[in-house]
Short mmCIF file of C-alpha atoms and ligand atoms in Angstrom, two decimals:
data_model
loop_
_atom_site.label_atom_id
_atom_site.label_comp_id
_atom_site.label_asym_id
_atom_site.label_seq_id
_atom_site.Cartn_x
_atom_site.Cartn_y
_atom_site.Cartn_z
CA MET A 295 92.35 68.04 -12.76
CA TYR A 296 88.47 68.03 -11.55
CA ALA A 297 87.73 66.04 -13.85
CA PHE A 298 90.01 63.68 -13.34
CA PHE A 299 88.82 63.64 -9.85
CA GLN A 300 84.90 62.77 -11.43
CA GLN A 301 86.04 59.77 -12.39
CA HIS A 302 88.71 58.73 -10.13
CA ARG A 303 87.02 59.63 -6.98
CA LEU A 304 88.16 56.48 -5.17
CA LEU A 305 92.39 56.08 -4.60
CA LEU A 306 94.64 53.27 -3.62
CA ALA A 307 97.11 54.85 -1.81
CA PRO A 308 101.01 54.24 -2.31
CA MET A 309 102.13 51.92 0.13
CA ALA A 310 106.15 51.00 -0.03
CA GLY A 311 105.91 46.72 -0.47
CA VAL A 312 102.43 46.48 -1.13
CA SER A 313 101.46 47.93 -3.74
CA ASP A 314 102.81 46.80 -6.18
CA GLU A 315 101.50 45.29 -9.37
CA ALA A 316 99.76 42.05 -8.52
CA PHE A 317 98.00 43.92 -5.41
CA ARG A 318 97.00 46.93 -7.52
CA ALA A 319 95.88 44.47 -10.20
CA LEU A 320 93.25 42.86 -7.01
CA CYS A 321 92.68 46.93 -5.80
CA ARG A 322 90.93 47.92 -8.85
CA GLU A 323 89.36 44.99 -9.53
CA GLN A 324 87.41 46.06 -6.73
CA GLY A 325 86.08 49.10 -7.90
CA ALA A 326 89.44 51.82 -6.58
CA ASP A 327 89.00 53.75 -9.27
CA LEU A 328 92.82 54.47 -9.77
CA THR A 329 96.06 52.61 -8.06
CA TYR A 330 99.81 54.84 -6.84
CA THR A 331 102.99 52.85 -7.20
CA GLU A 332 105.39 51.79 -4.61
CA MET A 333 107.24 55.20 -3.82
CA VAL A 334 110.75 55.30 -6.69
CA SER A 335 113.68 56.68 -5.75
CA ALA A 336 114.39 59.28 -8.23
CA LYS A 337 118.18 58.96 -6.57
CA GLY A 338 117.67 55.21 -7.77
CA LEU A 339 115.77 55.94 -10.99
CA SER A 340 119.47 57.56 -11.80
CA TYR A 341 121.31 55.14 -11.43
CA ALA A 342 118.95 52.60 -13.76
CA ASN A 343 118.72 51.21 -10.71
CA GLU A 344 117.18 47.76 -12.25
CA LYS A 345 114.77 47.14 -8.93
CA THR A 346 113.96 50.95 -8.81
CA ARG A 347 112.56 50.61 -11.85
CA GLY A 348 110.78 46.95 -11.65
CA LEU A 349 108.34 49.71 -9.94
CA LEU A 350 107.20 50.59 -12.88
CA ARG A 351 106.25 47.68 -14.37
CA LEU A 352 102.78 47.58 -15.02
CA ALA A 353 99.96 44.44 -14.56
CA PRO A 354 98.42 43.07 -17.48
CA GLY A 355 95.08 45.15 -18.96
CA GLU A 356 96.17 48.13 -16.35
CA ILE A 357 96.44 50.86 -18.01
CA GLN A 358 97.43 53.46 -16.52
CA VAL A 359 98.68 54.52 -12.61
CA ALA A 360 100.37 57.26 -10.39
CA VAL A 361 103.34 57.08 -10.54
CA GLN A 362 104.71 57.81 -6.62
CA LEU A 363 108.75 59.60 -6.51
CA PHE A 364 111.00 60.57 -3.62
CA GLY A 365 113.91 62.21 -3.20
CA HIS A 366 115.20 66.46 -2.72
CA GLU A 367 117.67 67.24 -5.43
CA PRO A 368 115.11 68.86 -7.60
CA ASP A 369 116.90 68.41 -11.56
CA THR A 370 117.33 64.91 -9.95
CA MET A 371 113.61 64.48 -9.44
CA ALA A 372 113.05 66.27 -13.03
CA ALA A 373 115.51 64.83 -15.04
CA GLN A 374 113.96 61.53 -13.17
CA ALA A 375 110.24 62.85 -13.91
CA ALA A 376 110.93 62.92 -17.75
CA TRP A 377 112.08 59.48 -18.35
CA ILE A 378 109.05 58.66 -16.26
CA GLU A 379 107.36 60.34 -18.24
CA ASP A 380 108.65 58.66 -21.48
CA GLU A 381 108.62 55.13 -21.34
CA MET A 382 105.67 55.24 -19.74
CA GLY A 383 103.95 57.54 -21.92
CA GLU A 384 100.13 57.00 -22.09
CA SER A 385 99.76 54.96 -19.62
CA LEU A 386 101.13 56.62 -15.87
CA ALA A 387 98.11 59.04 -14.57
CA TYR A 388 100.45 61.34 -13.12
CA LEU A 389 103.87 62.20 -10.96
CA ASP A 390 102.83 62.14 -7.90
CA ILE A 391 105.90 63.97 -4.92
CA ASN A 392 106.61 61.97 -1.86
CA MET A 393 106.47 64.43 1.20
CA GLY A 394 105.05 62.50 3.29
CA CYS A 395 106.69 59.64 4.19
CA PRO A 396 107.52 59.57 7.58
CA ALA A 397 110.51 56.95 7.72
CA ARG A 398 113.91 57.68 9.24
CA LYS A 399 115.74 55.60 7.30
CA ILE A 400 113.55 58.38 3.97
CA VAL A 401 114.07 61.62 5.97
CA SER A 402 117.32 60.97 7.65
CA LYS A 403 118.05 62.24 4.02
CA GLY A 404 115.80 64.61 4.03
CA ASP A 405 113.50 63.17 1.59
CA GLY A 406 109.87 62.23 2.18
CA SER A 407 107.98 64.58 5.01
CA ALA A 408 111.18 66.48 5.58
CA LEU A 409 110.97 68.31 2.46
CA MET A 410 107.56 69.52 5.10
CA ASN A 411 110.11 71.37 6.51
CA GLN A 412 111.59 72.95 3.66
CA PRO A 413 109.17 74.46 1.63
CA GLU A 414 111.92 75.94 -0.72
CA LEU A 415 113.12 73.60 -1.52
CA ALA A 416 109.12 71.75 -1.62
CA ALA A 417 108.29 74.18 -4.21
CA ASN A 418 111.31 74.03 -6.06
CA ILE A 419 111.16 69.95 -5.69
CA VAL A 420 107.48 70.57 -7.85
CA HIS A 421 108.61 73.84 -10.16
CA SER A 422 111.64 71.35 -11.43
CA VAL A 423 109.81 68.84 -11.95
CA ARG A 424 106.57 70.40 -13.40
CA GLY A 425 108.48 72.09 -15.94
CA ALA A 426 110.01 68.89 -16.93
CA VAL A 427 106.59 66.45 -18.04
CA THR A 428 103.41 66.81 -19.24
CA CYS A 429 101.35 64.71 -17.56
CA PRO A 430 100.01 66.73 -14.41
CA VAL A 431 102.54 66.49 -11.08
CA THR A 432 100.62 66.70 -7.21
CA VAL A 433 101.67 66.29 -3.97
CA LYS A 434 101.41 64.02 -0.63
CA ILE A 435 101.51 65.64 2.72
CA ARG A 436 101.41 65.48 6.17
CA ARG A 437 99.38 67.98 8.27
CA GLY A 438 102.31 69.08 9.05
CA TRP A 439 105.68 67.66 10.63
CA ALA A 440 106.15 68.53 14.37
CA MET A 441 103.04 67.05 17.29
CA GLY A 442 101.13 70.04 17.22
CA GLU A 443 102.31 72.07 13.71
CA GLU A 444 99.23 72.16 11.76
CA THR A 445 101.87 73.54 8.23
CA ALA A 446 99.93 72.02 5.72
CA PRO A 447 97.83 74.33 5.20
CA GLU A 448 99.84 76.93 4.09
CA PHE A 449 102.66 74.45 2.55
CA ALA A 450 99.74 72.42 0.33
CA GLN A 451 99.49 76.58 -1.21
CA ARG A 452 103.09 76.97 -1.63
CA MET A 453 102.93 73.91 -4.09
CA GLU A 454 100.05 74.77 -5.25
CA ALA A 455 101.75 78.54 -6.18
CA ALA A 456 104.78 76.29 -7.63
CA GLY A 457 102.57 74.37 -9.90
CA ALA A 458 101.49 71.47 -7.74
CA CYS A 459 98.00 69.75 -9.62
CA ALA A 460 95.99 68.19 -6.10
CA VAL A 461 97.91 67.21 -3.12
CA ALA A 462 96.82 64.22 -0.37
CA VAL A 463 96.02 64.53 2.43
CA HIS A 464 97.00 62.34 4.99
CA GLY A 465 95.42 63.41 8.26
CA ARG A 466 98.61 62.72 11.17
CA TYR A 467 102.28 65.46 11.99
CA ALA A 468 105.58 63.05 10.57
CA GLU A 469 106.58 62.69 14.66
CA GLN A 470 103.00 60.91 14.85
CA LEU A 471 103.93 58.17 12.37
CA TYR A 472 101.19 56.00 12.54
CA ARG A 473 100.13 56.46 16.39
CA GLY A 474 96.55 57.59 16.89
CA SER A 475 93.90 58.97 15.04
CA ALA A 476 94.07 60.55 11.59
CA GLU A 477 92.87 64.34 11.92
CA TRP A 478 90.01 65.07 8.77
CA GLY A 479 89.34 68.86 9.60
CA VAL A 480 92.98 69.49 8.42
CA ILE A 481 91.89 67.83 5.21
CA ALA A 482 88.99 71.42 5.00
CA ARG A 483 91.53 73.13 5.98
CA VAL A 484 93.34 72.63 2.87
CA LYS A 485 90.64 72.19 0.52
CA GLU A 486 89.78 75.95 1.81
CA ALA A 487 93.04 77.00 1.70
CA VAL A 488 93.97 76.12 -1.97
CA SER A 489 91.82 76.30 -6.03
CA VAL A 490 93.63 72.88 -6.87
CA PRO A 491 91.04 68.97 -5.65
CA VAL A 492 92.34 67.50 -2.32
CA ILE A 493 92.38 63.76 -1.62
CA GLY A 494 91.65 63.30 1.20
CA ASN A 495 93.60 60.56 3.40
CA GLY A 496 93.53 58.82 7.08
CA ASP A 497 91.44 55.29 8.46
CA VAL A 498 89.06 55.04 6.26
CA ARG A 499 88.28 51.32 6.59
CA THR A 500 84.65 51.52 5.40
CA GLY A 501 82.09 52.34 3.14
CA ALA A 502 80.68 54.02 5.85
CA SER A 503 84.23 55.94 6.52
CA ALA A 504 84.47 56.65 3.13
CA VAL A 505 80.99 58.61 3.10
CA ALA A 506 82.10 60.21 6.41
CA MET A 507 85.24 61.28 5.05
CA ARG A 508 83.62 63.33 1.99
CA GLU A 509 81.27 64.30 4.05
CA ARG A 510 83.64 66.19 6.54
CA THR A 511 85.78 67.22 4.76
CA GLY A 512 84.46 68.72 1.06
CA CYS A 513 87.50 66.03 -0.59
CA ASP A 514 87.46 65.86 -4.03
CA ALA A 515 88.77 61.65 -3.48
CA VAL A 516 88.74 60.17 -1.43
CA MET A 517 92.49 57.03 -0.86
CA ILE A 518 92.44 53.81 0.93
CA ALA A 519 96.19 52.28 2.06
CA ARG A 520 95.79 50.30 5.50
CA GLY A 521 92.89 48.89 4.81
CA ALA A 522 92.98 47.69 2.33
CA GLU A 523 95.69 45.08 3.06
CA GLY A 524 93.81 41.91 3.66
CA ASN A 525 90.77 43.08 2.16
CA PRO A 526 90.78 44.99 -1.21
CA TRP A 527 86.93 44.69 -1.07
CA VAL A 528 87.08 48.17 0.13
CA PHE A 529 86.47 49.09 -2.72
CA ALA A 530 83.35 48.09 -3.59
CA GLN A 531 82.09 48.57 0.04
CA ALA A 532 82.98 52.54 -0.57
CA LYS A 533 82.47 52.33 -4.10
CA ALA A 534 78.41 51.10 -3.26
CA ALA A 535 79.01 53.55 -0.16
CA LEU A 536 79.69 56.56 -1.95
CA ALA A 537 76.69 56.07 -4.75
CA GLY A 538 74.60 55.92 -2.16
CA GLU A 539 74.30 52.46 -2.78
CA SER A 540 74.07 49.82 0.01
CA GLU A 541 77.63 47.88 0.50
CA PRO A 542 77.78 43.94 -0.48
CA ALA A 543 78.39 41.96 2.18
CA PRO A 544 81.68 41.64 3.98
CA PRO A 545 83.55 38.65 1.98
CA SER A 546 83.68 34.64 3.27
CA VAL A 547 86.20 33.15 4.81
CA GLU A 548 86.20 30.96 1.04
CA LYS A 549 86.28 34.12 -0.83
CA ARG A 550 89.04 35.72 1.75
CA ILE A 551 90.93 32.59 0.87
CA ALA A 552 90.85 32.63 -3.15
CA MET A 553 91.50 35.50 -3.11
CA ALA A 554 95.15 35.42 -1.10
CA ARG A 555 95.72 31.92 -3.63
CA ARG A 556 94.92 34.35 -6.44
CA HIS A 557 97.59 36.77 -4.83
CA ALA A 558 99.63 34.05 -4.92
CA ARG A 559 99.61 33.92 -7.94
CA LEU A 560 99.74 36.55 -9.60
CA LEU A 561 102.46 37.99 -7.60
CA SER A 562 104.11 34.70 -8.17
CA GLN A 563 104.03 35.66 -12.00
CA ARG A 564 106.01 39.14 -10.63
CA GLU A 565 108.63 37.82 -9.48
CA GLY A 566 108.94 34.36 -9.33
CA LYS A 567 108.55 31.43 -7.48
CA ASN A 568 110.15 33.25 -4.74
CA ILE A 569 106.69 34.90 -3.37
CA VAL A 570 108.71 35.86 0.24
CA ARG A 571 106.60 38.75 -0.45
CA MET A 572 102.96 37.25 0.01
CA ARG A 573 103.46 36.79 4.04
CA LYS A 574 102.40 39.65 4.99
CA HIS A 575 99.20 39.39 2.32
CA ALA A 576 97.99 36.21 2.78
CA MET A 577 98.12 37.52 7.15
CA TRP A 578 96.90 40.04 6.57
CA TYR A 579 93.90 38.03 4.08
CA MET A 580 93.72 35.36 7.51
CA ALA A 581 92.90 37.55 10.20
CA GLY A 582 91.08 37.38 12.53
CA LEU A 583 90.10 33.66 10.80
CA PRO A 584 89.99 30.23 13.53
CA GLY A 585 93.24 28.71 13.39
CA ALA A 586 95.05 32.17 11.64
CA ALA A 587 96.97 32.71 14.55
CA ALA A 588 98.64 28.65 14.90
CA ALA A 589 98.82 29.29 11.01
CA ARG A 590 101.59 32.82 11.30
CA GLY A 591 104.58 30.08 12.04
CA LYS A 592 103.89 27.95 8.77
CA ILE A 593 102.83 31.07 6.67
CA ASN A 594 106.40 32.26 7.94
CA ALA A 595 108.22 29.28 6.42
CA CYS A 596 106.50 29.92 2.94
CA VAL A 597 108.30 31.11 0.18
CA SER A 598 105.61 29.93 -3.09
CA VAL A 599 102.89 29.14 -4.00
CA GLU A 600 102.53 25.46 -3.50
CA ASP A 601 103.61 26.24 0.61
CA PHE A 602 100.81 28.78 0.07
CA ASP A 603 98.19 26.44 -0.58
CA THR A 604 99.12 23.79 1.90
CA VAL A 605 99.70 26.65 4.37
CA PHE A 606 95.86 26.94 3.00
CA ASP A 607 94.30 24.20 2.54
CA GLU A 608 94.87 23.11 6.22
CA LEU A 609 93.28 25.65 7.76
CA LEU A 610 89.78 25.48 5.70
CA VAL A 611 90.19 22.31 7.57
CA VAL A 612 90.17 23.57 11.22
CA ILE A 613 87.88 25.94 9.89
CA ALA A 614 85.50 23.47 8.99
CA GLU A 615 86.11 21.07 12.29
CA HIS A 616 85.44 25.11 14.06
CA GLU A 617 81.98 25.52 11.94
CA THR A 618 81.25 21.59 13.08
CA GLU A 619 81.75 21.68 17.04
CA ARG A 620 80.06 25.07 17.26
C1 FMN B 990 103.26 49.60 4.70
C2 FMN B 990 102.71 50.70 4.56
C3 FMN B 990 103.50 51.67 3.39
C4 FMN B 990 103.45 52.78 2.82
N1 FMN B 990 104.29 53.96 1.97
C5 FMN B 990 104.11 54.67 1.73
C6 FMN B 990 104.75 55.63 0.25
O1 FMN B 990 105.28 54.23 -0.66
N2 FMN B 990 104.74 56.47 -0.31
C7 FMN B 990 103.00 57.39 0.95
O2 FMN B 990 103.61 58.35 0.60
N3 FMN B 990 102.98 56.81 1.31
C8 FMN B 990 103.08 55.15 2.04
N4 FMN B 990 102.47 54.96 2.89
C9 FMN B 990 101.01 55.58 3.54
C10 FMN B 990 99.65 55.80 3.08
O3 FMN B 990 100.40 55.98 1.77
C11 FMN B 990 98.35 56.49 3.66
O4 FMN B 990 98.78 57.69 3.96
C12 FMN B 990 98.65 55.68 5.34
O5 FMN B 990 98.90 54.52 5.53
C13 FMN B 990 97.57 56.37 5.87
O6 FMN B 990 96.02 55.97 5.04
P1 FMN B 990 95.66 54.55 5.99
O7 FMN B 990 94.56 55.69 7.19
O8 FMN B 990 94.59 54.78 5.31
O9 FMN B 990 96.09 53.36 5.89
C14 FMN B 990 102.48 53.37 3.21
C15 FMN B 990 102.13 53.01 4.41
C16 FMN B 990 102.09 51.92 4.90
C17 FMN B 990 101.49 51.19 6.46
#
């Protein structure tokens, strides 16, 4: 997959509750070369759960997406991987297997990062999924499970031997959740351990940090998650920085609010009138703006595009007043 990642160096990470097609469309527009779906439950798909299937929907004009699957039963994973490939055809760039999610409700069932404690089962899953599809299969892992026990390099080798075509590494232990900072050294160590492409992930929030990660780890692609929340422009900045060009200036307040409005409309096209999912995005777009803290309560009562527009209109008035006072 080296040729693929030469063309796709900048990736939007899978983010449950966040990386739906509306958000993916905005990140792609700003320069993300490839985006991931939210993690999709193999079990949910096997029950033909409509909500789970909905996670596979593409936005209009979305050409390709990486689908991330989670689960721990090799047969279920393989069967659902085959179903996804059948359904999505050419729009499926590759299938990624979640071996990094540390959330209690996921690991308590043996899914996500719990698989890092079960390398044999994890290898079985990769092997079974690989056998069921023609598209590439990748894994997304963490530094290890327990604090201080870095197992990622050896684990990645096993996944490669089982058929993984690339490995994404988030440099935190599962037990660490999102605390502390990501250790990029482990990305370099995984890179040394395997011969498939390695995707670096963790704490890239600016163009400069994307360049620093690539230089320090030698990773083949850079994956961004939280740095894109309320900030799809991070991809334009990272793209320029990785190309050795000067980064575009950060967006003005007006641009941030205009993006938030578009985001709300895209979500509404997907979800209908009720877009409570937009609340967290709105908070992110507004973070740090004058009047944002006071608008928080109002955002939490918003349901429709019109509700959000009203809060954004009010916020722009507060910001204009703030500017004239200065
Ligand atoms: C809200 C949220 C949802 C996430 N959902 C997923 C997921 O579905 N699958 C996954 O592999 N990782 C998930 N992650 C982890 C991210 O993909 C990424 O590995 C992590 O946030 C570190 O990258 P960052 O420092 O750029 O945020 C999620 C993270 C956040 C903050």
